[in-house]
Amino acid sequence: MLGTEDTFHQEGMAVKKIGALEAGGTKMVLAVYDETMNELDRISLPTEDPSVTVPKMKAYFDGHQVDALGVGSFGPLDLNPASPTYGNITSTPKLKWRDYPLLRELLAGRNIPAAIDTDVNAAVIAEMELGVARGCENAVYMTIGTGIGGGVAVHGKTVHGLLHPEAGHILLQPHPEDPNPRGVCPYHAGCLEGLAAGPAIGARIGGDASLLPDDHPTFEIEAYYLAQMCMNLTLTFSPEKIILGGGVMNRKSLFPMVRQKTLELLGGYIQVDRVINHMEEYIVPPMLYPLSGLIGSYLLGKRALDGD
Ligand code: ZN
């Protein structure tokens, strides 16, 4: 949906513009939308030091004179609006971004409505409002790529609380044939990200997993870990859909394996029709990928503009 930047309402009022930022560890995607989600412009920038990247992002949004801003960012983030460090990136391993006041720097000198959430929380609200989880009250979005992150929405709202869900680091049982059951997470032995993110697969096979055929045994191990994840999410959050995105899930042959193993692990304990008979409607790819996070960031900005 492409519009033009000089669109005007019939009564001659300038259309309100909403800035959206999906802040990732390797790239930043920035866009400007009107209030009906027509995309007016979009760019992407490499994620360098904040002293380099943030002034460029601020200049972009200031130059487009956005009326509101929504940010979906890598984390962990401070999402407590009452906190003096609200909108800061906190304990990230990306040292230059640690304790960085992302939202405050983007808004410096401008008084506009704004909201920030994790990139995966942004993705889950986008999929619930416009994508594969339309009509769901509760859903989980997991991204399985260079890391693993999880966004959770309950009764239509993303979960914050103590911090925000960090489901990428839940502990799993090792696969009996995994040659590296400790995994590669620097923080935890045997956590999901350390066992099942892209770098974990690469470490397990000592090379580039994207070159392997679908029937390579490493994907059986991968599916086992992702199925444990889906079982734990099912039992913990009772979502109506589990959405699996990210680069690793571009290998579509993983989906049937993960569904089958999740059913096996659940052991008949969850007697719900969707899980027993329609697993293909329960564990699903995102509909808006790769724009789920960006569209979710737009929705955050739109809600801030509307005062929601
Ligand atoms: Zn971990």
PDB file of C-alpha atoms and ligand atoms in Angstrom:
ATOM      1  CA  MET A   1       0.000   0.000   0.000  1.00  0.00           C
ATOM      2  CA  LEU A   2       1.909   3.009  -1.222  1.00  0.00           C
ATOM      3  CA  GLY A   3       0.509   6.499  -0.888  1.00  0.00           C
ATOM      4  CA  THR A   4       1.987   9.883  -1.528  1.00  0.00           C
ATOM      5  CA  GLU A   5       3.463  12.106   1.074  1.00  0.00           C
ATOM      6  CA  ASP A   6       1.418  15.147   0.099  1.00  0.00           C
ATOM      7  CA  THR A   7      -1.948  13.425   0.536  1.00  0.00           C
ATOM      8  CA  PHE A   8      -4.545  15.685   2.110  1.00  0.00           C
ATOM      9  CA  HIS A   9      -7.938  15.049   3.600  1.00  0.00           C
ATOM     10  CA  GLN A  10     -10.832  16.587   1.696  1.00  0.00           C
ATOM     11  CA  GLU A  11     -11.242  19.319   4.272  1.00  0.00           C
ATOM     12  CA  GLY A  12      -7.669  20.417   3.590  1.00  0.00           C
ATOM     13  CA  MET A  13      -6.161  19.126   6.824  1.00  0.00           C
ATOM     14  CA  ALA A  14      -2.721  17.586   6.459  1.00  0.00           C
ATOM     15  CA  VAL A  15      -2.731  13.864   7.050  1.00  0.00           C
ATOM     16  CA  LYS A  16      -1.138  12.819  10.325  1.00  0.00           C
ATOM     17  CA  LYS A  17       2.060  10.872   9.874  1.00  0.00           C
ATOM     18  CA  ILE A  18       3.164   8.010  12.066  1.00  0.00           C
ATOM     19  CA  GLY A  19       6.812   6.983  12.272  1.00  0.00           C
ATOM     20  CA  ALA A  20       7.642   3.317  12.816  1.00  0.00           C
ATOM     21  CA  LEU A  21      11.006   1.895  13.804  1.00  0.00           C
ATOM     22  CA  GLU A  22      11.885  -1.762  13.980  1.00  0.00           C
ATOM     23  CA  ALA A  23      15.206  -1.717  15.802  1.00  0.00           C
ATOM     24  CA  GLY A  24      17.229  -4.861  15.239  1.00  0.00           C
ATOM     25  CA  GLY A  25      20.712  -5.952  16.179  1.00  0.00           C
ATOM     26  CA  THR A  26      21.949  -5.877  12.583  1.00  0.00           C
ATOM     27  CA  LYS A  27      19.629  -3.374  10.911  1.00  0.00           C
ATOM     28  CA  MET A  28      17.132  -0.646  11.632  1.00  0.00           C
ATOM     29  CA  VAL A  29      13.995  -0.433   9.507  1.00  0.00           C
ATOM     30  CA  LEU A  30      12.292   2.963   9.524  1.00  0.00           C
ATOM     31  CA  ALA A  31       9.028   3.877   7.862  1.00  0.00           C
ATOM     32  CA  VAL A  32       6.423   6.599   7.726  1.00  0.00           C
ATOM     33  CA  TYR A  33       2.729   5.785   7.412  1.00  0.00           C
ATOM     34  CA  ASP A  34      -0.467   7.762   7.298  1.00  0.00           C
ATOM     35  CA  GLU A  35      -3.259   7.032   9.747  1.00  0.00           C
ATOM     36  CA  THR A  36      -4.764   4.356   7.503  1.00  0.00           C
ATOM     37  CA  MET A  37      -1.465   2.486   7.238  1.00  0.00           C
ATOM     38  CA  ASN A  38      -0.511   3.616   3.763  1.00  0.00           C
ATOM     39  CA  GLU A  39       3.257   3.438   3.701  1.00  0.00           C
ATOM     40  CA  LEU A  40       4.655   6.796   2.612  1.00  0.00           C
ATOM     41  CA  ASP A  41       8.341   5.958   2.861  1.00  0.00           C
ATOM     42  CA  ARG A  42      10.680   3.266   4.157  1.00  0.00           C
ATOM     43  CA  ILE A  43      14.450   2.953   4.583  1.00  0.00           C
ATOM     44  CA  SER A  44      16.816   0.628   6.381  1.00  0.00           C
ATOM     45  CA  LEU A  45      20.121   1.419   8.052  1.00  0.00           C
ATOM     46  CA  PRO A  46      22.842  -0.848   9.436  1.00  0.00           C
ATOM     47  CA  THR A  47      22.912  -0.990  13.241  1.00  0.00           C
ATOM     48  CA  GLU A  48      26.206   0.663  14.163  1.00  0.00           C
ATOM     49  CA  ASP A  49      27.133   2.484  17.360  1.00  0.00           C
ATOM     50  CA  PRO A  50      24.244   4.556  18.685  1.00  0.00           C
ATOM     51  CA  SER A  51      26.347   7.713  18.219  1.00  0.00           C
ATOM     52  CA  VAL A  52      26.299   6.972  14.475  1.00  0.00           C
ATOM     53  CA  THR A  53      22.902   5.373  13.930  1.00  0.00           C
ATOM     54  CA  VAL A  54      20.583   7.287  16.259  1.00  0.00           C
ATOM     55  CA  PRO A  55      21.252  10.789  14.815  1.00  0.00           C
ATOM     56  CA  LYS A  56      20.426   9.382  11.354  1.00  0.00           C
ATOM     57  CA  MET A  57      17.179   7.863  12.621  1.00  0.00           C
ATOM     58  CA  LYS A  58      16.224  11.043  14.462  1.00  0.00           C
ATOM     59  CA  ALA A  59      16.931  13.126  11.356  1.00  0.00           C
ATOM     60  CA  TYR A  60      14.740  10.783   9.301  1.00  0.00           C
ATOM     61  CA  PHE A  61      11.710  11.058  11.586  1.00  0.00           C
ATOM     62  CA  ASP A  62      12.222  14.790  12.197  1.00  0.00           C
ATOM     63  CA  GLY A  63      12.597  15.358   8.450  1.00  0.00           C
ATOM     64  CA  HIS A  64       9.287  13.627   7.797  1.00  0.00           C
ATOM     65  CA  GLN A  65       7.694  15.641  10.626  1.00  0.00           C
ATOM     66  CA  VAL A  66       5.988  12.591  12.083  1.00  0.00           C
ATOM     67  CA  ASP A  67       3.125  13.257  14.501  1.00  0.00           C
ATOM     68  CA  ALA A  68       3.702  10.078  16.516  1.00  0.00           C
ATOM     69  CA  LEU A  69       6.321   7.386  16.831  1.00  0.00           C
ATOM     70  CA  GLY A  70       6.145   3.656  17.515  1.00  0.00           C
ATOM     71  CA  VAL A  71       9.248   1.615  18.252  1.00  0.00           C
ATOM     72  CA  GLY A  72       9.668  -2.169  18.344  1.00  0.00           C
ATOM     73  CA  SER A  73      13.187  -2.849  19.549  1.00  0.00           C
ATOM     74  CA  PHE A  74      15.604  -5.574  20.466  1.00  0.00           C
ATOM     75  CA  GLY A  75      16.019  -5.696  24.222  1.00  0.00           C
ATOM     76  CA  PRO A  76      15.915  -6.165  27.035  1.00  0.00           C
ATOM     77  CA  LEU A  77      14.033  -2.879  27.456  1.00  0.00           C
ATOM     78  CA  ASP A  78      12.679  -0.835  30.338  1.00  0.00           C
ATOM     79  CA  LEU A  79       8.952  -0.745  29.537  1.00  0.00           C
ATOM     80  CA  ASN A  80       7.680   0.678  32.816  1.00  0.00           C
ATOM     81  CA  PRO A  81       6.216   4.104  31.933  1.00  0.00           C
ATOM     82  CA  ALA A  82       6.734   5.248  35.539  1.00  0.00           C
ATOM     83  CA  SER A  83      10.443   4.480  35.415  1.00  0.00           C
ATOM     84  CA  PRO A  84      12.984   7.275  34.862  1.00  0.00           C
ATOM     85  CA  THR A  85      14.695   4.986  32.371  1.00  0.00           C
ATOM     86  CA  TYR A  86      11.504   4.118  30.427  1.00  0.00           C
ATOM     87  CA  GLY A  87      12.349   3.290  26.810  1.00  0.00           C
ATOM     88  CA  ASN A  88      15.974   2.447  27.549  1.00  0.00           C
ATOM     89  CA  ILE A  89      17.702  -0.605  26.155  1.00  0.00           C
ATOM     90  CA  THR A  90      19.091  -2.254  29.291  1.00  0.00           C
ATOM     91  CA  SER A  91      21.356  -5.305  29.667  1.00  0.00           C
ATOM     92  CA  THR A  92      22.019  -6.137  26.005  1.00  0.00           C
ATOM     93  CA  PRO A  93      25.260  -7.918  25.119  1.00  0.00           C
ATOM     94  CA  LYS A  94      25.710  -5.200  22.438  1.00  0.00           C
ATOM     95  CA  LEU A  95      27.859  -3.099  24.756  1.00  0.00           C
ATOM     96  CA  LYS A  96      27.526   0.274  23.004  1.00  0.00           C
ATOM     97  CA  TRP A  97      23.735  -0.022  23.287  1.00  0.00           C
ATOM     98  CA  ARG A  98      23.710  -1.102  26.926  1.00  0.00           C
ATOM     99  CA  ASP A  99      21.638   1.281  29.105  1.00  0.00           C
ATOM    100  CA  TYR A 100      21.030   3.420  26.028  1.00  0.00           C
ATOM    101  CA  PRO A 101      18.011   5.795  26.246  1.00  0.00           C
ATOM    102  CA  LEU A 102      16.673   4.915  22.796  1.00  0.00           C
ATOM    103  CA  LEU A 103      13.195   6.403  23.033  1.00  0.00           C
ATOM    104  CA  ARG A 104      14.365   9.582  24.779  1.00  0.00           C
ATOM    105  CA  GLU A 105      17.088  10.220  22.169  1.00  0.00           C
ATOM    106  CA  LEU A 106      14.693   9.669  19.259  1.00  0.00           C
ATOM    107  CA  LEU A 107      12.209  12.123  20.765  1.00  0.00           C
ATOM    108  CA  ALA A 108      14.733  14.743  21.931  1.00  0.00           C
ATOM    109  CA  GLY A 109      13.357  18.213  21.329  1.00  0.00           C
ATOM    110  CA  ARG A 110       9.975  16.980  20.056  1.00  0.00           C
ATOM    111  CA  ASN A 111       6.811  16.520  22.077  1.00  0.00           C
ATOM    112  CA  ILE A 112       4.846  13.859  20.196  1.00  0.00           C
ATOM    113  CA  PRO A 113       2.964  10.754  21.345  1.00  0.00           C
ATOM    114  CA  ALA A 114       5.217   7.715  21.296  1.00  0.00           C
ATOM    115  CA  ALA A 115       5.326   4.124  22.457  1.00  0.00           C
ATOM    116  CA  ILE A 116       7.937   1.419  22.637  1.00  0.00           C
ATOM    117  CA  ASP A 117       7.754  -2.346  23.048  1.00  0.00           C
ATOM    118  CA  THR A 118       9.949  -5.301  22.218  1.00  0.00           C
ATOM    119  CA  ASP A 119      10.257  -6.194  18.532  1.00  0.00           C
ATOM    120  CA  VAL A 120       8.492  -9.493  19.166  1.00  0.00           C
ATOM    121  CA  ASN A 121       5.699  -7.912  21.192  1.00  0.00           C
ATOM    122  CA  ALA A 122       5.226  -5.522  18.257  1.00  0.00           C
ATOM    123  CA  ALA A 123       5.114  -8.521  15.918  1.00  0.00           C
ATOM    124  CA  VAL A 124       2.479 -10.335  17.955  1.00  0.00           C
ATOM    125  CA  ILE A 125       0.112  -7.339  18.021  1.00  0.00           C
ATOM    126  CA  ALA A 126       0.544  -6.905  14.253  1.00  0.00           C
ATOM    127  CA  GLU A 127      -0.323 -10.554  13.625  1.00  0.00           C
ATOM    128  CA  MET A 128      -3.311 -10.305  15.984  1.00  0.00           C
ATOM    129  CA  GLU A 129      -4.685  -7.155  14.415  1.00  0.00           C
ATOM    130  CA  LEU A 130      -3.910  -7.786  10.749  1.00  0.00           C
ATOM    131  CA  GLY A 131      -2.311 -11.192  10.286  1.00  0.00           C
ATOM    132  CA  VAL A 132      -2.541 -14.876  11.043  1.00  0.00           C
ATOM    133  CA  ALA A 133      -3.853 -14.414  14.601  1.00  0.00           C
ATOM    134  CA  ARG A 134      -6.784 -12.125  13.758  1.00  0.00           C
ATOM    135  CA  GLY A 135      -9.613 -12.787  16.141  1.00  0.00           C
ATOM    136  CA  CYS A 136      -7.358 -14.288  18.803  1.00  0.00           C
ATOM    137  CA  GLU A 137      -7.320 -12.811  22.300  1.00  0.00           C
ATOM    138  CA  ASN A 138      -4.096 -14.584  23.261  1.00  0.00           C
ATOM    139  CA  ALA A 139      -1.142 -15.383  21.053  1.00  0.00           C
ATOM    140  CA  VAL A 140       2.590 -15.907  21.135  1.00  0.00           C
ATOM    141  CA  TYR A 141       5.086 -14.847  18.459  1.00  0.00           C
ATOM    142  CA  MET A 142       8.500 -16.510  18.565  1.00  0.00           C
ATOM    143  CA  THR A 143      11.297 -15.409  16.270  1.00  0.00           C
ATOM    144  CA  ILE A 144      13.971 -18.031  15.674  1.00  0.00           C
ATOM    145  CA  GLY A 145      16.934 -16.431  13.950  1.00  0.00           C
ATOM    146  CA  THR A 146      20.359 -15.291  15.140  1.00  0.00           C
ATOM    147  CA  GLY A 147      18.686 -15.205  18.559  1.00  0.00           C
ATOM    148  CA  ILE A 148      15.309 -16.306  19.872  1.00  0.00           C
ATOM    149  CA  GLY A 149      12.758 -13.857  21.195  1.00  0.00           C
ATOM    150  CA  GLY A 150       9.165 -14.243  22.257  1.00  0.00           C
ATOM    151  CA  GLY A 151       6.278 -11.777  22.239  1.00  0.00           C
ATOM    152  CA  VAL A 152       3.201 -12.609  24.274  1.00  0.00           C
ATOM    153  CA  ALA A 153      -0.218 -10.960  24.145  1.00  0.00           C
ATOM    154  CA  VAL A 154      -2.936 -11.782  26.654  1.00  0.00           C
ATOM    155  CA  HIS A 155      -6.446 -10.388  26.162  1.00  0.00           C
ATOM    156  CA  GLY A 156      -5.063  -8.312  23.305  1.00  0.00           C
ATOM    157  CA  LYS A 157      -2.341  -6.625  25.362  1.00  0.00           C
ATOM    158  CA  THR A 158       1.344  -7.428  25.323  1.00  0.00           C
ATOM    159  CA  VAL A 159       2.755  -8.793  28.545  1.00  0.00           C
ATOM    160  CA  HIS A 160       5.171  -6.553  30.474  1.00  0.00           C
ATOM    161  CA  GLY A 161       5.126  -6.847  34.258  1.00  0.00           C
ATOM    162  CA  LEU A 162       8.446  -7.511  35.956  1.00  0.00           C
ATOM    163  CA  LEU A 163      10.253  -6.876  32.661  1.00  0.00           C
ATOM    164  CA  HIS A 164       8.770  -8.504  29.564  1.00  0.00           C
ATOM    165  CA  PRO A 165       8.809 -12.124  28.473  1.00  0.00           C
ATOM    166  CA  GLU A 166      12.270 -13.443  27.604  1.00  0.00           C
ATOM    167  CA  ALA A 167      11.071 -16.828  26.429  1.00  0.00           C
ATOM    168  CA  GLY A 168      14.194 -17.285  24.315  1.00  0.00           C
ATOM    169  CA  HIS A 169      16.055 -18.319  27.430  1.00  0.00           C
ATOM    170  CA  ILE A 170      13.773 -20.971  28.929  1.00  0.00           C
ATOM    171  CA  LEU A 171      15.573 -24.169  29.884  1.00  0.00           C
ATOM    172  CA  LEU A 172      15.116 -27.313  27.829  1.00  0.00           C
ATOM    173  CA  GLN A 173      15.916 -30.982  28.151  1.00  0.00           C
ATOM    174  CA  PRO A 174      18.885 -31.932  25.975  1.00  0.00           C
ATOM    175  CA  HIS A 175      18.308 -34.154  22.965  1.00  0.00           C
ATOM    176  CA  PRO A 176      20.041 -37.510  23.626  1.00  0.00           C
ATOM    177  CA  GLU A 177      22.014 -37.226  20.379  1.00  0.00           C
ATOM    178  CA  ASP A 178      22.938 -33.550  20.657  1.00  0.00           C
ATOM    179  CA  PRO A 179      26.757 -33.313  20.480  1.00  0.00           C
ATOM    180  CA  ASN A 180      26.608 -29.885  22.196  1.00  0.00           C
ATOM    181  CA  PRO A 181      23.920 -30.106  24.904  1.00  0.00           C
ATOM    182  CA  ARG A 182      25.268 -27.064  26.774  1.00  0.00           C
ATOM    183  CA  GLY A 183      24.441 -24.876  23.827  1.00  0.00           C
ATOM    184  CA  VAL A 184      26.059 -21.545  22.956  1.00  0.00           C
ATOM    185  CA  CYS A 185      24.277 -18.995  25.186  1.00  0.00           C
ATOM    186  CA  PRO A 186      26.905 -17.106  27.230  1.00  0.00           C
ATOM    187  CA  TYR A 187      24.444 -16.722  30.113  1.00  0.00           C
ATOM    188  CA  HIS A 188      22.865 -20.180  30.459  1.00  0.00           C
ATOM    189  CA  ALA A 189      23.651 -23.836  29.913  1.00  0.00           C
ATOM    190  CA  GLY A 190      20.891 -25.609  28.019  1.00  0.00           C
ATOM    191  CA  CYS A 191      18.623 -22.654  27.206  1.00  0.00           C
ATOM    192  CA  LEU A 192      16.416 -22.446  24.124  1.00  0.00           C
ATOM    193  CA  GLU A 193      18.403 -19.738  22.338  1.00  0.00           C
ATOM    194  CA  GLY A 194      21.677 -21.489  23.081  1.00  0.00           C
ATOM    195  CA  LEU A 195      20.322 -24.758  21.681  1.00  0.00           C
ATOM    196  CA  ALA A 196      18.081 -23.737  18.798  1.00  0.00           C
ATOM    197  CA  ALA A 197      18.946 -20.303  17.366  1.00  0.00           C
ATOM    198  CA  GLY A 198      20.813 -20.160  14.068  1.00  0.00           C
ATOM    199  CA  PRO A 199      24.301 -19.974  15.646  1.00  0.00           C
ATOM    200  CA  ALA A 200      23.514 -23.061  17.767  1.00  0.00           C
ATOM    201  CA  ILE A 201      22.676 -25.062  14.651  1.00  0.00           C
ATOM    202  CA  GLY A 202      25.837 -23.794  12.983  1.00  0.00           C
ATOM    203  CA  ALA A 203      27.950 -24.765  16.006  1.00  0.00           C
ATOM    204  CA  ARG A 204      26.345 -28.215  16.122  1.00  0.00           C
ATOM    205  CA  ILE A 205      27.237 -29.048  12.535  1.00  0.00           C
ATOM    206  CA  GLY A 206      30.409 -26.940  12.333  1.00  0.00           C
ATOM    207  CA  GLY A 207      29.230 -25.032   9.290  1.00  0.00           C
ATOM    208  CA  ASP A 208      26.395 -23.295   7.495  1.00  0.00           C
ATOM    209  CA  ALA A 209      23.068 -25.018   8.226  1.00  0.00           C
ATOM    210  CA  SER A 210      21.312 -23.286   5.342  1.00  0.00           C
ATOM    211  CA  LEU A 211      23.233 -25.541   2.941  1.00  0.00           C
ATOM    212  CA  LEU A 212      21.936 -28.773   4.504  1.00  0.00           C
ATOM    213  CA  PRO A 213      19.058 -30.842   3.057  1.00  0.00           C
ATOM    214  CA  ASP A 214      15.744 -30.963   4.956  1.00  0.00           C
ATOM    215  CA  ASP A 215      16.315 -34.576   6.025  1.00  0.00           C
ATOM    216  CA  HIS A 216      19.630 -33.858   7.767  1.00  0.00           C
ATOM    217  CA  PRO A 217      19.513 -35.254  11.349  1.00  0.00           C
ATOM    218  CA  THR A 218      20.300 -31.840  12.849  1.00  0.00           C
ATOM    219  CA  PHE A 219      16.795 -30.673  11.959  1.00  0.00           C
ATOM    220  CA  GLU A 220      15.302 -33.509  13.977  1.00  0.00           C
ATOM    221  CA  ILE A 221      17.226 -32.151  16.978  1.00  0.00           C
ATOM    222  CA  GLU A 222      16.112 -28.611  16.103  1.00  0.00           C
ATOM    223  CA  ALA A 223      12.462 -29.654  15.875  1.00  0.00           C
ATOM    224  CA  TYR A 224      12.729 -31.433  19.221  1.00  0.00           C
ATOM    225  CA  TYR A 225      13.882 -28.218  20.889  1.00  0.00           C
ATOM    226  CA  LEU A 226      11.262 -26.069  19.168  1.00  0.00           C
ATOM    227  CA  ALA A 227       8.587 -28.590  20.171  1.00  0.00           C
ATOM    228  CA  GLN A 228       9.643 -28.317  23.817  1.00  0.00           C
ATOM    229  CA  MET A 229       9.330 -24.560  23.407  1.00  0.00           C
ATOM    230  CA  CYS A 230       5.825 -24.903  21.944  1.00  0.00           C
ATOM    231  CA  MET A 231       4.784 -27.297  24.704  1.00  0.00           C
ATOM    232  CA  ASN A 232       6.048 -24.948  27.420  1.00  0.00           C
ATOM    233  CA  LEU A 233       4.347 -21.942  25.806  1.00  0.00           C
ATOM    234  CA  THR A 234       1.094 -23.882  25.467  1.00  0.00           C
ATOM    235  CA  LEU A 235       1.127 -24.904  29.104  1.00  0.00           C
ATOM    236  CA  THR A 236       2.213 -21.498  30.407  1.00  0.00           C
ATOM    237  CA  PHE A 237       0.229 -18.962  28.367  1.00  0.00           C
ATOM    238  CA  SER A 238      -2.633 -20.955  26.830  1.00  0.00           C
ATOM    239  CA  PRO A 239      -2.314 -19.084  23.520  1.00  0.00           C
ATOM    240  CA  GLU A 240      -4.795 -19.601  20.703  1.00  0.00           C
ATOM    241  CA  LYS A 241      -1.917 -19.524  18.225  1.00  0.00           C
ATOM    242  CA  ILE A 242       1.840 -19.940  18.375  1.00  0.00           C
ATOM    243  CA  ILE A 243       3.434 -18.019  15.508  1.00  0.00           C
ATOM    244  CA  LEU A 244       6.961 -19.017  14.506  1.00  0.00           C
ATOM    245  CA  GLY A 245       8.964 -16.509  12.461  1.00  0.00           C
ATOM    246  CA  GLY A 246      12.618 -15.669  11.904  1.00  0.00           C
ATOM    247  CA  GLY A 247      15.253 -16.915   9.497  1.00  0.00           C
ATOM    248  CA  VAL A 248      15.459 -20.480  10.811  1.00  0.00           C
ATOM    249  CA  MET A 249      11.732 -20.962  10.154  1.00  0.00           C
ATOM    250  CA  ASN A 250      12.217 -20.116   6.482  1.00  0.00           C
ATOM    251  CA  ARG A 251      12.917 -23.851   6.305  1.00  0.00           C
ATOM    252  CA  LYS A 252       9.234 -24.757   6.024  1.00  0.00           C
ATOM    253  CA  SER A 253       9.884 -28.482   6.518  1.00  0.00           C
ATOM    254  CA  LEU A 254      10.437 -27.687  10.211  1.00  0.00           C
ATOM    255  CA  PHE A 255       6.759 -26.854  10.754  1.00  0.00           C
ATOM    256  CA  PRO A 256       5.304 -30.392  10.350  1.00  0.00           C
ATOM    257  CA  MET A 257       8.114 -31.821  12.477  1.00  0.00           C
ATOM    258  CA  VAL A 258       7.587 -29.278  15.257  1.00  0.00           C
ATOM    259  CA  ARG A 259       3.804 -29.846  15.231  1.00  0.00           C
ATOM    260  CA  GLN A 260       4.186 -33.633  15.403  1.00  0.00           C
ATOM    261  CA  LYS A 261       6.766 -33.544  18.196  1.00  0.00           C
ATOM    262  CA  THR A 262       4.742 -31.005  20.181  1.00  0.00           C
ATOM    263  CA  LEU A 263       1.756 -33.368  20.052  1.00  0.00           C
ATOM    264  CA  GLU A 264       3.945 -36.261  21.172  1.00  0.00           C
ATOM    265  CA  LEU A 265       5.445 -34.273  24.047  1.00  0.00           C
ATOM    266  CA  LEU A 266       2.030 -33.074  25.235  1.00  0.00           C
ATOM    267  CA  GLY A 267       1.145 -36.741  25.618  1.00  0.00           C
ATOM    268  CA  GLY A 268      -2.596 -36.256  25.206  1.00  0.00           C
ATOM    269  CA  TYR A 269      -2.753 -33.940  28.209  1.00  0.00           C
ATOM    270  CA  ILE A 270      -4.324 -30.970  26.365  1.00  0.00           C
ATOM    271  CA  GLN A 271      -7.658 -32.198  25.009  1.00  0.00           C
ATOM    272  CA  VAL A 272      -8.512 -29.244  22.790  1.00  0.00           C
ATOM    273  CA  ASP A 273      -9.698 -29.741  19.207  1.00  0.00           C
ATOM    274  CA  ARG A 274      -7.260 -27.226  17.713  1.00  0.00           C
ATOM    275  CA  VAL A 275      -4.289 -28.999  19.255  1.00  0.00           C
ATOM    276  CA  ILE A 276      -5.440 -32.577  18.702  1.00  0.00           C
ATOM    277  CA  ASN A 277      -6.918 -32.244  15.216  1.00  0.00           C
ATOM    278  CA  HIS A 278      -5.759 -28.949  13.697  1.00  0.00           C
ATOM    279  CA  MET A 279      -2.160 -28.495  14.725  1.00  0.00           C
ATOM    280  CA  GLU A 280      -1.529 -26.783  11.361  1.00  0.00           C
ATOM    281  CA  GLU A 281      -3.802 -23.955  12.570  1.00  0.00           C
ATOM    282  CA  TYR A 282      -2.113 -23.776  15.967  1.00  0.00           C
ATOM    283  CA  ILE A 283       1.624 -23.644  15.226  1.00  0.00           C
ATOM    284  CA  VAL A 284       1.794 -21.350  12.223  1.00  0.00           C
ATOM    285  CA  PRO A 285       4.091 -19.083  10.219  1.00  0.00           C
ATOM    286  CA  PRO A 286       3.415 -15.332  10.421  1.00  0.00           C
ATOM    287  CA  MET A 287       1.277 -13.774   7.695  1.00  0.00           C
ATOM    288  CA  LEU A 288       3.008 -10.389   7.689  1.00  0.00           C
ATOM    289  CA  TYR A 289       6.607 -11.665   7.733  1.00  0.00           C
ATOM    290  CA  PRO A 290       9.086 -10.019   7.299  1.00  0.00           C
ATOM    291  CA  LEU A 291       7.110  -6.882   8.169  1.00  0.00           C
ATOM    292  CA  SER A 292       5.364  -8.107  11.340  1.00  0.00           C
ATOM    293  CA  GLY A 293       7.654  -6.100  13.628  1.00  0.00           C
ATOM    294  CA  LEU A 294       7.537  -2.923  11.513  1.00  0.00           C
ATOM    295  CA  ILE A 295       3.747  -3.002  11.174  1.00  0.00           C
ATOM    296  CA  GLY A 296       3.493  -3.661  14.901  1.00  0.00           C
ATOM    297  CA  SER A 297       5.684  -0.609  15.504  1.00  0.00           C
ATOM    298  CA  TYR A 298       3.298   1.428  13.347  1.00  0.00           C
ATOM    299  CA  LEU A 299       0.378   0.132  15.435  1.00  0.00           C
ATOM    300  CA  LEU A 300       2.177   1.182  18.621  1.00  0.00           C
ATOM    301  CA  GLY A 301       2.593   4.691  17.186  1.00  0.00           C
ATOM    302  CA  LYS A 302      -1.012   4.775  15.982  1.00  0.00           C
ATOM    303  CA  ARG A 303      -2.307   3.749  19.396  1.00  0.00           C
ATOM    304  CA  ALA A 304      -0.132   6.414  21.031  1.00  0.00           C
ATOM    305  CA  LEU A 305      -1.539   9.009  18.613  1.00  0.00           C
ATOM    306  CA  ASP A 306      -5.082   7.881  19.367  1.00  0.00           C
ATOM    307  CA  GLY A 307      -4.370   8.031  23.085  1.00  0.00           C
ATOM    308  CA  ASP A 308      -4.898   4.295  23.624  1.00  0.00           C
TER     309      ASP A 308
HETATM  310 ZN    ZN B   1      20.237 -18.176  27.474  1.00  0.00          ZN
END
